[in-house]
Short mmCIF file of C-alpha atoms in Angstrom, two decimals:
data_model
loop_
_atom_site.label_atom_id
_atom_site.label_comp_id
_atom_site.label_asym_id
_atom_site.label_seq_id
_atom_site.Cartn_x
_atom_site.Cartn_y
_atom_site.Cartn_z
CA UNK A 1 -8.67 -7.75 -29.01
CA UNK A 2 -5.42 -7.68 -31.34
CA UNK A 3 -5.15 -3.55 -31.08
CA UNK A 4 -5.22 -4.51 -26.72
CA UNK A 5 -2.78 -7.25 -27.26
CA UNK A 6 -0.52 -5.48 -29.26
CA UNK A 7 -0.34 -2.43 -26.56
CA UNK A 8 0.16 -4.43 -23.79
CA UNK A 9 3.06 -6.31 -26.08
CA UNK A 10 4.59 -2.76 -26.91
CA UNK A 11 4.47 -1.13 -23.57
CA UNK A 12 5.95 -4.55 -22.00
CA UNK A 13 8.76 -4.41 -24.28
CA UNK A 14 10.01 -0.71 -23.57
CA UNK A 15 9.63 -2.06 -19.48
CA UNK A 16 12.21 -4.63 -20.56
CA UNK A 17 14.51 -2.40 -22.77
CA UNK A 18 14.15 0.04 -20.00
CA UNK A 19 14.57 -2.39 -17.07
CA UNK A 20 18.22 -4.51 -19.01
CA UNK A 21 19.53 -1.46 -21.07
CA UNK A 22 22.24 -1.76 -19.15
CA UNK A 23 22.97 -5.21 -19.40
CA UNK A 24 21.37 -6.10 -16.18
CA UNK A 25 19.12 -8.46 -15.92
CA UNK A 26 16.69 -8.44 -13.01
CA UNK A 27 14.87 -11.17 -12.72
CA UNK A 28 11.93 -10.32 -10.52
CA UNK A 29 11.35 -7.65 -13.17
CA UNK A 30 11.27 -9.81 -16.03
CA UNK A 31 9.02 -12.02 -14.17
CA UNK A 32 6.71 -9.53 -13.19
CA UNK A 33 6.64 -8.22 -16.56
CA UNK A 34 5.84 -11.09 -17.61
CA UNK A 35 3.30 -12.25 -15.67
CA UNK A 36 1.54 -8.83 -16.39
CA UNK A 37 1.25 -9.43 -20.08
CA UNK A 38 0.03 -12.61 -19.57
CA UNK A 39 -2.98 -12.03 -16.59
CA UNK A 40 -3.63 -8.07 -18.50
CA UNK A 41 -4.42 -9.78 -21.84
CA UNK A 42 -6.40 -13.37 -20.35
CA UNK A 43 -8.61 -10.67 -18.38
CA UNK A 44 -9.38 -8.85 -21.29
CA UNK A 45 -10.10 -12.74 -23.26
CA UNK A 46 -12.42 -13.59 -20.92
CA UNK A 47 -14.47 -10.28 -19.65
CA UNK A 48 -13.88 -8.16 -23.08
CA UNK A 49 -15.51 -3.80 -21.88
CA UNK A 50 -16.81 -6.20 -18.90
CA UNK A 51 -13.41 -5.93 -17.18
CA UNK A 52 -13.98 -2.83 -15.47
CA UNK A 53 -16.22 -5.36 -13.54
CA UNK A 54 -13.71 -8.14 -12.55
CA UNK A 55 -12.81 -7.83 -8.45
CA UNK A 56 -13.22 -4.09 -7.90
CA UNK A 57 -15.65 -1.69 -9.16
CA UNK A 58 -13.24 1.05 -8.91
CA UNK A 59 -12.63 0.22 -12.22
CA UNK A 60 -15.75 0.88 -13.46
CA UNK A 61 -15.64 4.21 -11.67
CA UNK A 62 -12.14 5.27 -13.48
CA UNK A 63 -13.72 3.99 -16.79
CA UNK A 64 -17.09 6.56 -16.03
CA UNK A 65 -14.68 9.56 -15.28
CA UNK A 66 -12.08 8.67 -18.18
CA UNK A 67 -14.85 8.62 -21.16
CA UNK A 68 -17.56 10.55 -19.04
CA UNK A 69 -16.45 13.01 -17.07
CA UNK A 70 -12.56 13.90 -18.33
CA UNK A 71 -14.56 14.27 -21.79
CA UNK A 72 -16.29 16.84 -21.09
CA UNK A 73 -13.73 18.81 -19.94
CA UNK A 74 -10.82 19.85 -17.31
CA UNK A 75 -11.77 21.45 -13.82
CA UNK A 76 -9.04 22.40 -11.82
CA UNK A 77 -9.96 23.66 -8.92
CA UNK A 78 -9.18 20.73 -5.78
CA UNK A 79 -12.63 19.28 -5.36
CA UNK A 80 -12.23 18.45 -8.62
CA UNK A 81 -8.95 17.34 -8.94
CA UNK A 82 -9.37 14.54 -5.81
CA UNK A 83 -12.77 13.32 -7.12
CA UNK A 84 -12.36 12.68 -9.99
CA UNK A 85 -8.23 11.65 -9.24
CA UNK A 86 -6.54 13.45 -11.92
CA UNK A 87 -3.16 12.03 -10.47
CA UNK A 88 -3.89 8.72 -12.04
CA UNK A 89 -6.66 9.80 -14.61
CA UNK A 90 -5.44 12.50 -16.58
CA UNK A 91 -2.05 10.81 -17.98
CA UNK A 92 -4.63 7.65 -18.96
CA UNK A 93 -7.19 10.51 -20.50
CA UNK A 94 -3.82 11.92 -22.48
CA UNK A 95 -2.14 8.34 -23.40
CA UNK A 96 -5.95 8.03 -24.27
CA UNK A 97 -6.01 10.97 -27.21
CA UNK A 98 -3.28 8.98 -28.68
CA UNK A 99 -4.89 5.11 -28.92
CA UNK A 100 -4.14 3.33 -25.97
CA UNK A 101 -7.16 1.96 -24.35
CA UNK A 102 -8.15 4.19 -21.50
CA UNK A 103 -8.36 1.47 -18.80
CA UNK A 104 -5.13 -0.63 -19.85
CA UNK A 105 -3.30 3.04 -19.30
CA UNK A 106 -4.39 2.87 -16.01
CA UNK A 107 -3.01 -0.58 -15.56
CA UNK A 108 0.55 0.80 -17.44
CA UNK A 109 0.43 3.44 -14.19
CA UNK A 110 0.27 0.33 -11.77
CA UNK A 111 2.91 -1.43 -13.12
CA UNK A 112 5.42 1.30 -13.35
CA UNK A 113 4.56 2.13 -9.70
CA UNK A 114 4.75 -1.52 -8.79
CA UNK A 115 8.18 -1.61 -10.18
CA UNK A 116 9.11 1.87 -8.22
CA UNK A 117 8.31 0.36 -5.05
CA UNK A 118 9.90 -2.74 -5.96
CA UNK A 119 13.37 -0.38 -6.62
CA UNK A 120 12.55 1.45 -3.44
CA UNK A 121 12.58 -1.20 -1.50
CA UNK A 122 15.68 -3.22 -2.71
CA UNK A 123 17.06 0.37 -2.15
CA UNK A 124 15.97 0.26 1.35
CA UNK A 125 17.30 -2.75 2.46
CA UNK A 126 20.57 -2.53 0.50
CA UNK A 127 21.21 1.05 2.08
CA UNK A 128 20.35 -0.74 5.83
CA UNK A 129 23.59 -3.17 4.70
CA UNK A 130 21.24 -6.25 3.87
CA UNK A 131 22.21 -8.54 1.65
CA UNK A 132 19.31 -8.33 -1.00
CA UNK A 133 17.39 -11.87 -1.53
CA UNK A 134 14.65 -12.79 -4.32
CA UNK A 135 12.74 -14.28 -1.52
CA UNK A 136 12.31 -10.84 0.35
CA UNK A 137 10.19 -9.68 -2.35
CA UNK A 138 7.22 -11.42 -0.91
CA UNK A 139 7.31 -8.84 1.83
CA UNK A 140 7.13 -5.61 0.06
CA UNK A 141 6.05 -7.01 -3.26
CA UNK A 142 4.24 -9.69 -3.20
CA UNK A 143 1.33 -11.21 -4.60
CA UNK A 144 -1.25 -9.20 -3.65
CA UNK A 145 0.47 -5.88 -5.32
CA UNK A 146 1.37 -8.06 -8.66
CA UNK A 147 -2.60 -8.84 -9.22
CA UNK A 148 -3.46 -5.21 -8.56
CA UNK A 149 -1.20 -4.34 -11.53
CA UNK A 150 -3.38 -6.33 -13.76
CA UNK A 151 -6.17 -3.59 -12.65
CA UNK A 152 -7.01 -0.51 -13.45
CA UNK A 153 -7.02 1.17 -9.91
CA UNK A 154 -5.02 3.81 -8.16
CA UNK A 155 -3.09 1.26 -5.08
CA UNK A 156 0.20 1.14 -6.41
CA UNK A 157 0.55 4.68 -6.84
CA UNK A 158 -0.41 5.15 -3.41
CA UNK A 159 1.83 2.49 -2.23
CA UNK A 160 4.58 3.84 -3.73
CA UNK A 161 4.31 7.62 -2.33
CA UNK A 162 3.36 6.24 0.70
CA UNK A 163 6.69 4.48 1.15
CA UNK A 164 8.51 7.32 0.05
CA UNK A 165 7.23 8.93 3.05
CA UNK A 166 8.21 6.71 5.57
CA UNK A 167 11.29 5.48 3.78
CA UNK A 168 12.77 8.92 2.14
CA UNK A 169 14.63 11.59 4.44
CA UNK A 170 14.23 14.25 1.73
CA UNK A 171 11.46 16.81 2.62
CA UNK A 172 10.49 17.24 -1.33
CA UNK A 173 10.46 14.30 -1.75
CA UNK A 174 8.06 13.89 1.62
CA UNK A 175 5.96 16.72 0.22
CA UNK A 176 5.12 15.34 -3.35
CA UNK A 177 4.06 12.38 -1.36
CA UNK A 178 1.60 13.62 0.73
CA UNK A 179 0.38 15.71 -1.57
CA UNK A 180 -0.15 13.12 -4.24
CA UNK A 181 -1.69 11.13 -1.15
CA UNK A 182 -4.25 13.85 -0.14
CA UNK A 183 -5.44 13.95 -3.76
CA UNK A 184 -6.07 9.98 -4.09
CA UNK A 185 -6.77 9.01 -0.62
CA UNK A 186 -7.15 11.85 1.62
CA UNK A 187 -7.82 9.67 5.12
CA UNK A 188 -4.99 7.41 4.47
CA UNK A 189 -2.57 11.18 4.51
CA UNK A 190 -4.09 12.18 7.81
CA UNK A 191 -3.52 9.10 9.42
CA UNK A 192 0.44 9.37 8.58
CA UNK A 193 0.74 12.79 9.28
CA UNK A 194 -0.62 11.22 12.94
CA UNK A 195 1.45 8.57 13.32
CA UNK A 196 4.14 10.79 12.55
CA UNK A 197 3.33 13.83 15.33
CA UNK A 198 3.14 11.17 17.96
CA UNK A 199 6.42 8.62 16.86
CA UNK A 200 7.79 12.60 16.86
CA UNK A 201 6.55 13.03 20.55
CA UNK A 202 7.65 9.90 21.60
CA UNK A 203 11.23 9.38 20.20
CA UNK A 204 11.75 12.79 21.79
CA UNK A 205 11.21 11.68 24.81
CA UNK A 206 12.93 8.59 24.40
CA UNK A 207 14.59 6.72 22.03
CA UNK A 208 13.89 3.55 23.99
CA UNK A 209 10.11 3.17 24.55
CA UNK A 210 8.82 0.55 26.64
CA UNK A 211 5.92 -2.04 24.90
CA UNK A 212 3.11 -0.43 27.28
CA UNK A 213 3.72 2.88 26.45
CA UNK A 214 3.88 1.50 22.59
CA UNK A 215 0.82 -0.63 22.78
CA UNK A 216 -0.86 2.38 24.85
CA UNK A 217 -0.19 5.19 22.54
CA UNK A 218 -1.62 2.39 19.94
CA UNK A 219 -4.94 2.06 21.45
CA UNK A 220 -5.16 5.98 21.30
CA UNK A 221 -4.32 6.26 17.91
CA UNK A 222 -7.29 4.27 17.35
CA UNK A 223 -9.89 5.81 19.65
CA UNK A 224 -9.10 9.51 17.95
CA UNK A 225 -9.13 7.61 14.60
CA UNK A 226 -12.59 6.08 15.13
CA UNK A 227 -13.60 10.00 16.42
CA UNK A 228 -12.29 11.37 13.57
CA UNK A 229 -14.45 9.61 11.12
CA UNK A 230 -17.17 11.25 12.37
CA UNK A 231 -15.57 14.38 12.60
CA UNK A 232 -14.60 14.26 8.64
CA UNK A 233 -18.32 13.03 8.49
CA UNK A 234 -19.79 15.96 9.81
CA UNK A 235 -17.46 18.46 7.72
CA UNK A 236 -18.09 16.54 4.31
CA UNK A 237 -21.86 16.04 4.61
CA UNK A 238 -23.43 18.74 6.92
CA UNK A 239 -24.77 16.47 9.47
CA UNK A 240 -24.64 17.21 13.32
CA UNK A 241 -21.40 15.69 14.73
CA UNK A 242 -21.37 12.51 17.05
CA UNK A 243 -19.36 10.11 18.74
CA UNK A 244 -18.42 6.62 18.40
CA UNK A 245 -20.43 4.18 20.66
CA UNK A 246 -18.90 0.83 19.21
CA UNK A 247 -15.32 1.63 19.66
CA UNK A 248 -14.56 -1.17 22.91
CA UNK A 249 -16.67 -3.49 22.08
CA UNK A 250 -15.68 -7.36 21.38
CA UNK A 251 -16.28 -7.24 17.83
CA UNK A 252 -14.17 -4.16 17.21
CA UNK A 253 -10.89 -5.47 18.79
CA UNK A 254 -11.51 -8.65 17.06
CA UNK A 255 -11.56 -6.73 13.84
CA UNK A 256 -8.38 -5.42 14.89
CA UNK A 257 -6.87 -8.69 15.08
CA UNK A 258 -8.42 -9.46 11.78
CA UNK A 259 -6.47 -7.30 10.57
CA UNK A 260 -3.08 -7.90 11.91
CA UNK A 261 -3.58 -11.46 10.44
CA UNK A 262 -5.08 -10.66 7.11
CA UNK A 263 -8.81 -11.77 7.73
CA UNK A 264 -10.74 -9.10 7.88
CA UNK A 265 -13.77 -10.64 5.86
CA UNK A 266 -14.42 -12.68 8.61
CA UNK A 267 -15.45 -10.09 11.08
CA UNK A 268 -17.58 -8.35 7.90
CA UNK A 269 -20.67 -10.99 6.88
CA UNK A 270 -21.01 -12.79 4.00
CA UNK A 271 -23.34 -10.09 2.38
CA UNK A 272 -20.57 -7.53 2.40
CA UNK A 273 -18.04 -9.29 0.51
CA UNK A 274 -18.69 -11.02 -2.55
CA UNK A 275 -16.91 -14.27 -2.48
CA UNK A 276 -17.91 -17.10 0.05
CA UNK A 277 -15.54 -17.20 3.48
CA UNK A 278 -13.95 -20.23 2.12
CA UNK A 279 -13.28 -19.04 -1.73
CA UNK A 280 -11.66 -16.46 0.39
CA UNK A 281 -9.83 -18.09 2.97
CA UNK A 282 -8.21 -20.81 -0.33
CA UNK A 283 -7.21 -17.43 -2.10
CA UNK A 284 -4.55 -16.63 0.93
CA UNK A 285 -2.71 -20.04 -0.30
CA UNK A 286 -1.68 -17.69 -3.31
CA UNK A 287 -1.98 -14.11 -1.30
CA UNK A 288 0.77 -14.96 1.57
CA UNK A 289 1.46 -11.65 2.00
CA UNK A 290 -1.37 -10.49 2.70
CA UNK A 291 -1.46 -12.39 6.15
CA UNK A 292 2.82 -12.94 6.21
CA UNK A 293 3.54 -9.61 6.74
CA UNK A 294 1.09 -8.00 8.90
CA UNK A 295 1.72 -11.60 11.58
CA UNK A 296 5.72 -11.20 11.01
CA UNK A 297 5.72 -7.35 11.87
CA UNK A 298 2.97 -7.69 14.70
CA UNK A 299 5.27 -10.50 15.98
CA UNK A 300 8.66 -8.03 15.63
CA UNK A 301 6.50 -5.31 17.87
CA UNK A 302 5.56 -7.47 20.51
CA UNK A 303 8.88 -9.56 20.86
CA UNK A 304 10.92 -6.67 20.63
CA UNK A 305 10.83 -4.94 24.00
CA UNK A 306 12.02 -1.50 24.54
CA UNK A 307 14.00 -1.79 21.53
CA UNK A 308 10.79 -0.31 19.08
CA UNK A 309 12.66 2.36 16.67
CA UNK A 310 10.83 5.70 15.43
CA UNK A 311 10.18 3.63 11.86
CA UNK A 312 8.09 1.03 13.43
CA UNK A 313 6.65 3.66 15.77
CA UNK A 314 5.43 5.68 12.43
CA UNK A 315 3.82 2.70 10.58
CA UNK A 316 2.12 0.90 13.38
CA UNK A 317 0.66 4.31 15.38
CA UNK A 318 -0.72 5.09 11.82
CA UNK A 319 -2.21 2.07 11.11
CA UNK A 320 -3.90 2.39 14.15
CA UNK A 321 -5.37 5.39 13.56
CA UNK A 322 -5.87 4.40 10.34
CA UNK A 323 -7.51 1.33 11.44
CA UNK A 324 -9.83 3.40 13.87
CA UNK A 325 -11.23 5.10 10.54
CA UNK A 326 -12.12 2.21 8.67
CA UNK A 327 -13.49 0.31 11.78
CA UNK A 328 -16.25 2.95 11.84
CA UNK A 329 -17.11 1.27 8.12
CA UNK A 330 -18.42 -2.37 6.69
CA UNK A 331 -15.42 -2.15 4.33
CA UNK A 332 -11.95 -3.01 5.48
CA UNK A 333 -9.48 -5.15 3.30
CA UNK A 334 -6.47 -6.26 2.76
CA UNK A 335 -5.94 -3.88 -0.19
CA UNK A 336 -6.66 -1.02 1.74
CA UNK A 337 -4.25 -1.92 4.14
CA UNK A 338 -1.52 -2.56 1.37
CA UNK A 339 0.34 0.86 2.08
CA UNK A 340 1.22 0.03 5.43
CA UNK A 341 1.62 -3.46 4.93
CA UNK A 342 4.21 -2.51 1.88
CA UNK A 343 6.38 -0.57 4.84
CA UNK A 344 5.54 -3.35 7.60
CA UNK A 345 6.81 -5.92 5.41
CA UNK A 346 10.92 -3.97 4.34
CA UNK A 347 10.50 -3.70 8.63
CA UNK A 348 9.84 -7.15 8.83
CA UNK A 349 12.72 -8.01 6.28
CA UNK A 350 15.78 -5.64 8.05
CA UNK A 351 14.95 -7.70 11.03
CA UNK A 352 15.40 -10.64 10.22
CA UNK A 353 18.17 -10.25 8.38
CA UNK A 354 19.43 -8.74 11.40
CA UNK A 355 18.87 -11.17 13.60
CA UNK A 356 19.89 -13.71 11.66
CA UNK A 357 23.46 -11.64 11.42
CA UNK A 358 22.88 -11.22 15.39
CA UNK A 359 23.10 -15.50 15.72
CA UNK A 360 25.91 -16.15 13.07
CA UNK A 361 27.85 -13.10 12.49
CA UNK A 362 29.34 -14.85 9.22
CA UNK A 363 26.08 -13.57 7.78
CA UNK A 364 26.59 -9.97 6.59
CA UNK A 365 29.69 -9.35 8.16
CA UNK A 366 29.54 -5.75 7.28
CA UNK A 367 26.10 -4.78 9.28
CA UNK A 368 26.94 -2.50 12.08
CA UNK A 369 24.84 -0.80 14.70
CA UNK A 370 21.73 -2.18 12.92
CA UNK A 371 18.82 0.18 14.63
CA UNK A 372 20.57 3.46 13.78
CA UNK A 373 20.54 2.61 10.41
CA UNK A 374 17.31 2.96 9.87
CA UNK A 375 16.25 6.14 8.66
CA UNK A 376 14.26 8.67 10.72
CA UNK A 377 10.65 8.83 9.62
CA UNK A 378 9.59 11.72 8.17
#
């Protein structure tokens, strides 16, 4: 218990030299920082080795490859490298050969990638002439990605390169992305490299594009989404390929509006998750986010008009086709989600700021043409 404590200490402290070396004091960093210490070191208190069980089992699965599988030796060919997610494992098996508990590594990786998105996004909204606000953090980085930090899985790394994909104009920067997406979450790639074809196809056409056509091209995304899952089922274990039969049914498009409000575990029975539906339903008291931003966004879509820009083309058609994947499934959460929802929510905060400027132009006099700032997705 003291050697944990005294790593999570150490590794908090160079955050916080890091984070006001230059005399700056952030104070959603400190916060956070805090806050990690705090919930990293209780969870360890109370579960001890056990902690690989608490929420996820994921955990338990990075702790069986770190002293398992990693132990026995390095493959690097790309099976390899994706299953057992060398992106995320192999810097906690290194830090490992030097004393830091192998599972609190992984938990140093999340909150260094929390804190990159966190930059990324007060980047994003700074460079679209928003005044920054404390309060916008809820959006982008909420709850929900602050109590994954505590855990040792791979989200906030994919959060992070997933925004840099639909945030970033650089191509290398675009590449390193996907790649580093292919390698932890394979599905989640393919249904951005989607969105993006189509958004491509559509802006093309016009730059204008009427809700039906939006909302249409939406519904497709999901159809070839739910067909690919079988698809990538047939290449990945052999079997003789089929089509979706449960793809218009009742249930599925109230899944999809599960989603969009962040209660998916309603549409899944009890036996599938493990908490009871109203455990669940008191936890989104402290998760706002996780229903704030997918409402807020869903509610800039549909009140927008024919004013939908390529950005919110590229996250919602690939949530839709991402959404079309995990409908053919029993699991579907909010975490899952969190990728999308991270760029849905910086969406969700331009335009309100925005609109806000739009009623009383006192507020950020300086925003000008406010939809061609926004950068072109990917």
């Amino acid at each position: 218990m003291l050697s944990y404590t005294v790593q999570v200490i150490a590794f908090s402290a160079i955050l916080l030299w890091v984070h006001t070396k230059h005399r700056h004091i952030d104070v959603y960093v400190v916060a956070v920082i805090m806050i990690w210490v705090v919930a990293t070191i209780l969870i360890f208190y109370r579960y001890g080795q056990d902690q690989v069980l608490f929420y996820s089992n994921d955990q338990q699965w990075h702790k069986m490859l770190l002293t398992e599988y990693l132990g026995k030796g390095l493959h690097f060919n790309l099976e390899e490298i994706m299953g057992a997610r060398y992106v995320i494992t192999l810097p906690a098996f290194i830090a490992s050969k030097f004393g830091v508990d192998p599972i609190l590594a992984i938990k140093m990786i999340q909150i260094v990638f929390l804190l990159l998105t966190y930059r990324e996004g007060k980047r994003f909204i700074e460079q679209n002439h928003v005044n920054f606000k404390l309060w916008q953090t809820i959006f982008f980085v909420g709850p929900t990605p602050i109590f994954l930090s505590t855990l040792a899985l791979r989200d906030l790394v994919i959060v992070y390169f997933t925004a840099q994909i639909f945030l970033r104009n650089s191509i290398n920067r675009r590449l390193l992305a996907i790649t580093v997406i292919v390698l932890l979450r394979s599905h989640l790639a393919i249904a951005i490299s989607v969105g993006w074809i189509l958004s491509e196809m559509i802006g093309r056409r016009s730059k204008k594009l009427s809700l039906p056509v939006l909302l249409g091209t939406s519904i497709f995304c999901y159809v070839i989404g739910a067909v690919s899952y079988f698809v990538g089922a047939t290449f990945q274990n052999k079997i003789p390929i089929r089509l979706p039969v449960d793809v218009f049914t009742q249930y599925k498009f109230a899944r999809m509006l599960a989603n969009f409000v962040g209660l998916q575990f309603l549409t899944l029975g009890e036996t599938v998750v493990d908490l009871s539906y109203g455990q669940l339903l008191l936890s989104r008291i402290i998760f706002v986010d996780t229903f704030l931003v997918s409402i807020t966004f869903l509610a800039i879509v549909l009140t927008r008009n024919a004013q939908i820009n390529h950005l919110r083309d590229h996250v919602l058609l690939s949530f839709m086709f991402f959404f079309g994947l995990t409908s053919q499934s029993d699991f579907n959460s909010s975490r899952q989600n969190l990728p999308f929802l991270t760029v849905m929510g910086l969406v969700a905060v331009a335009e309100i700021m925005r609109s806000k400027q739009r009623r009383n132009p006192l507020v950020n006099q300086h925003v000008s043409h406010p939809t061609e700032s926004l950068p072109v997705s990917l």
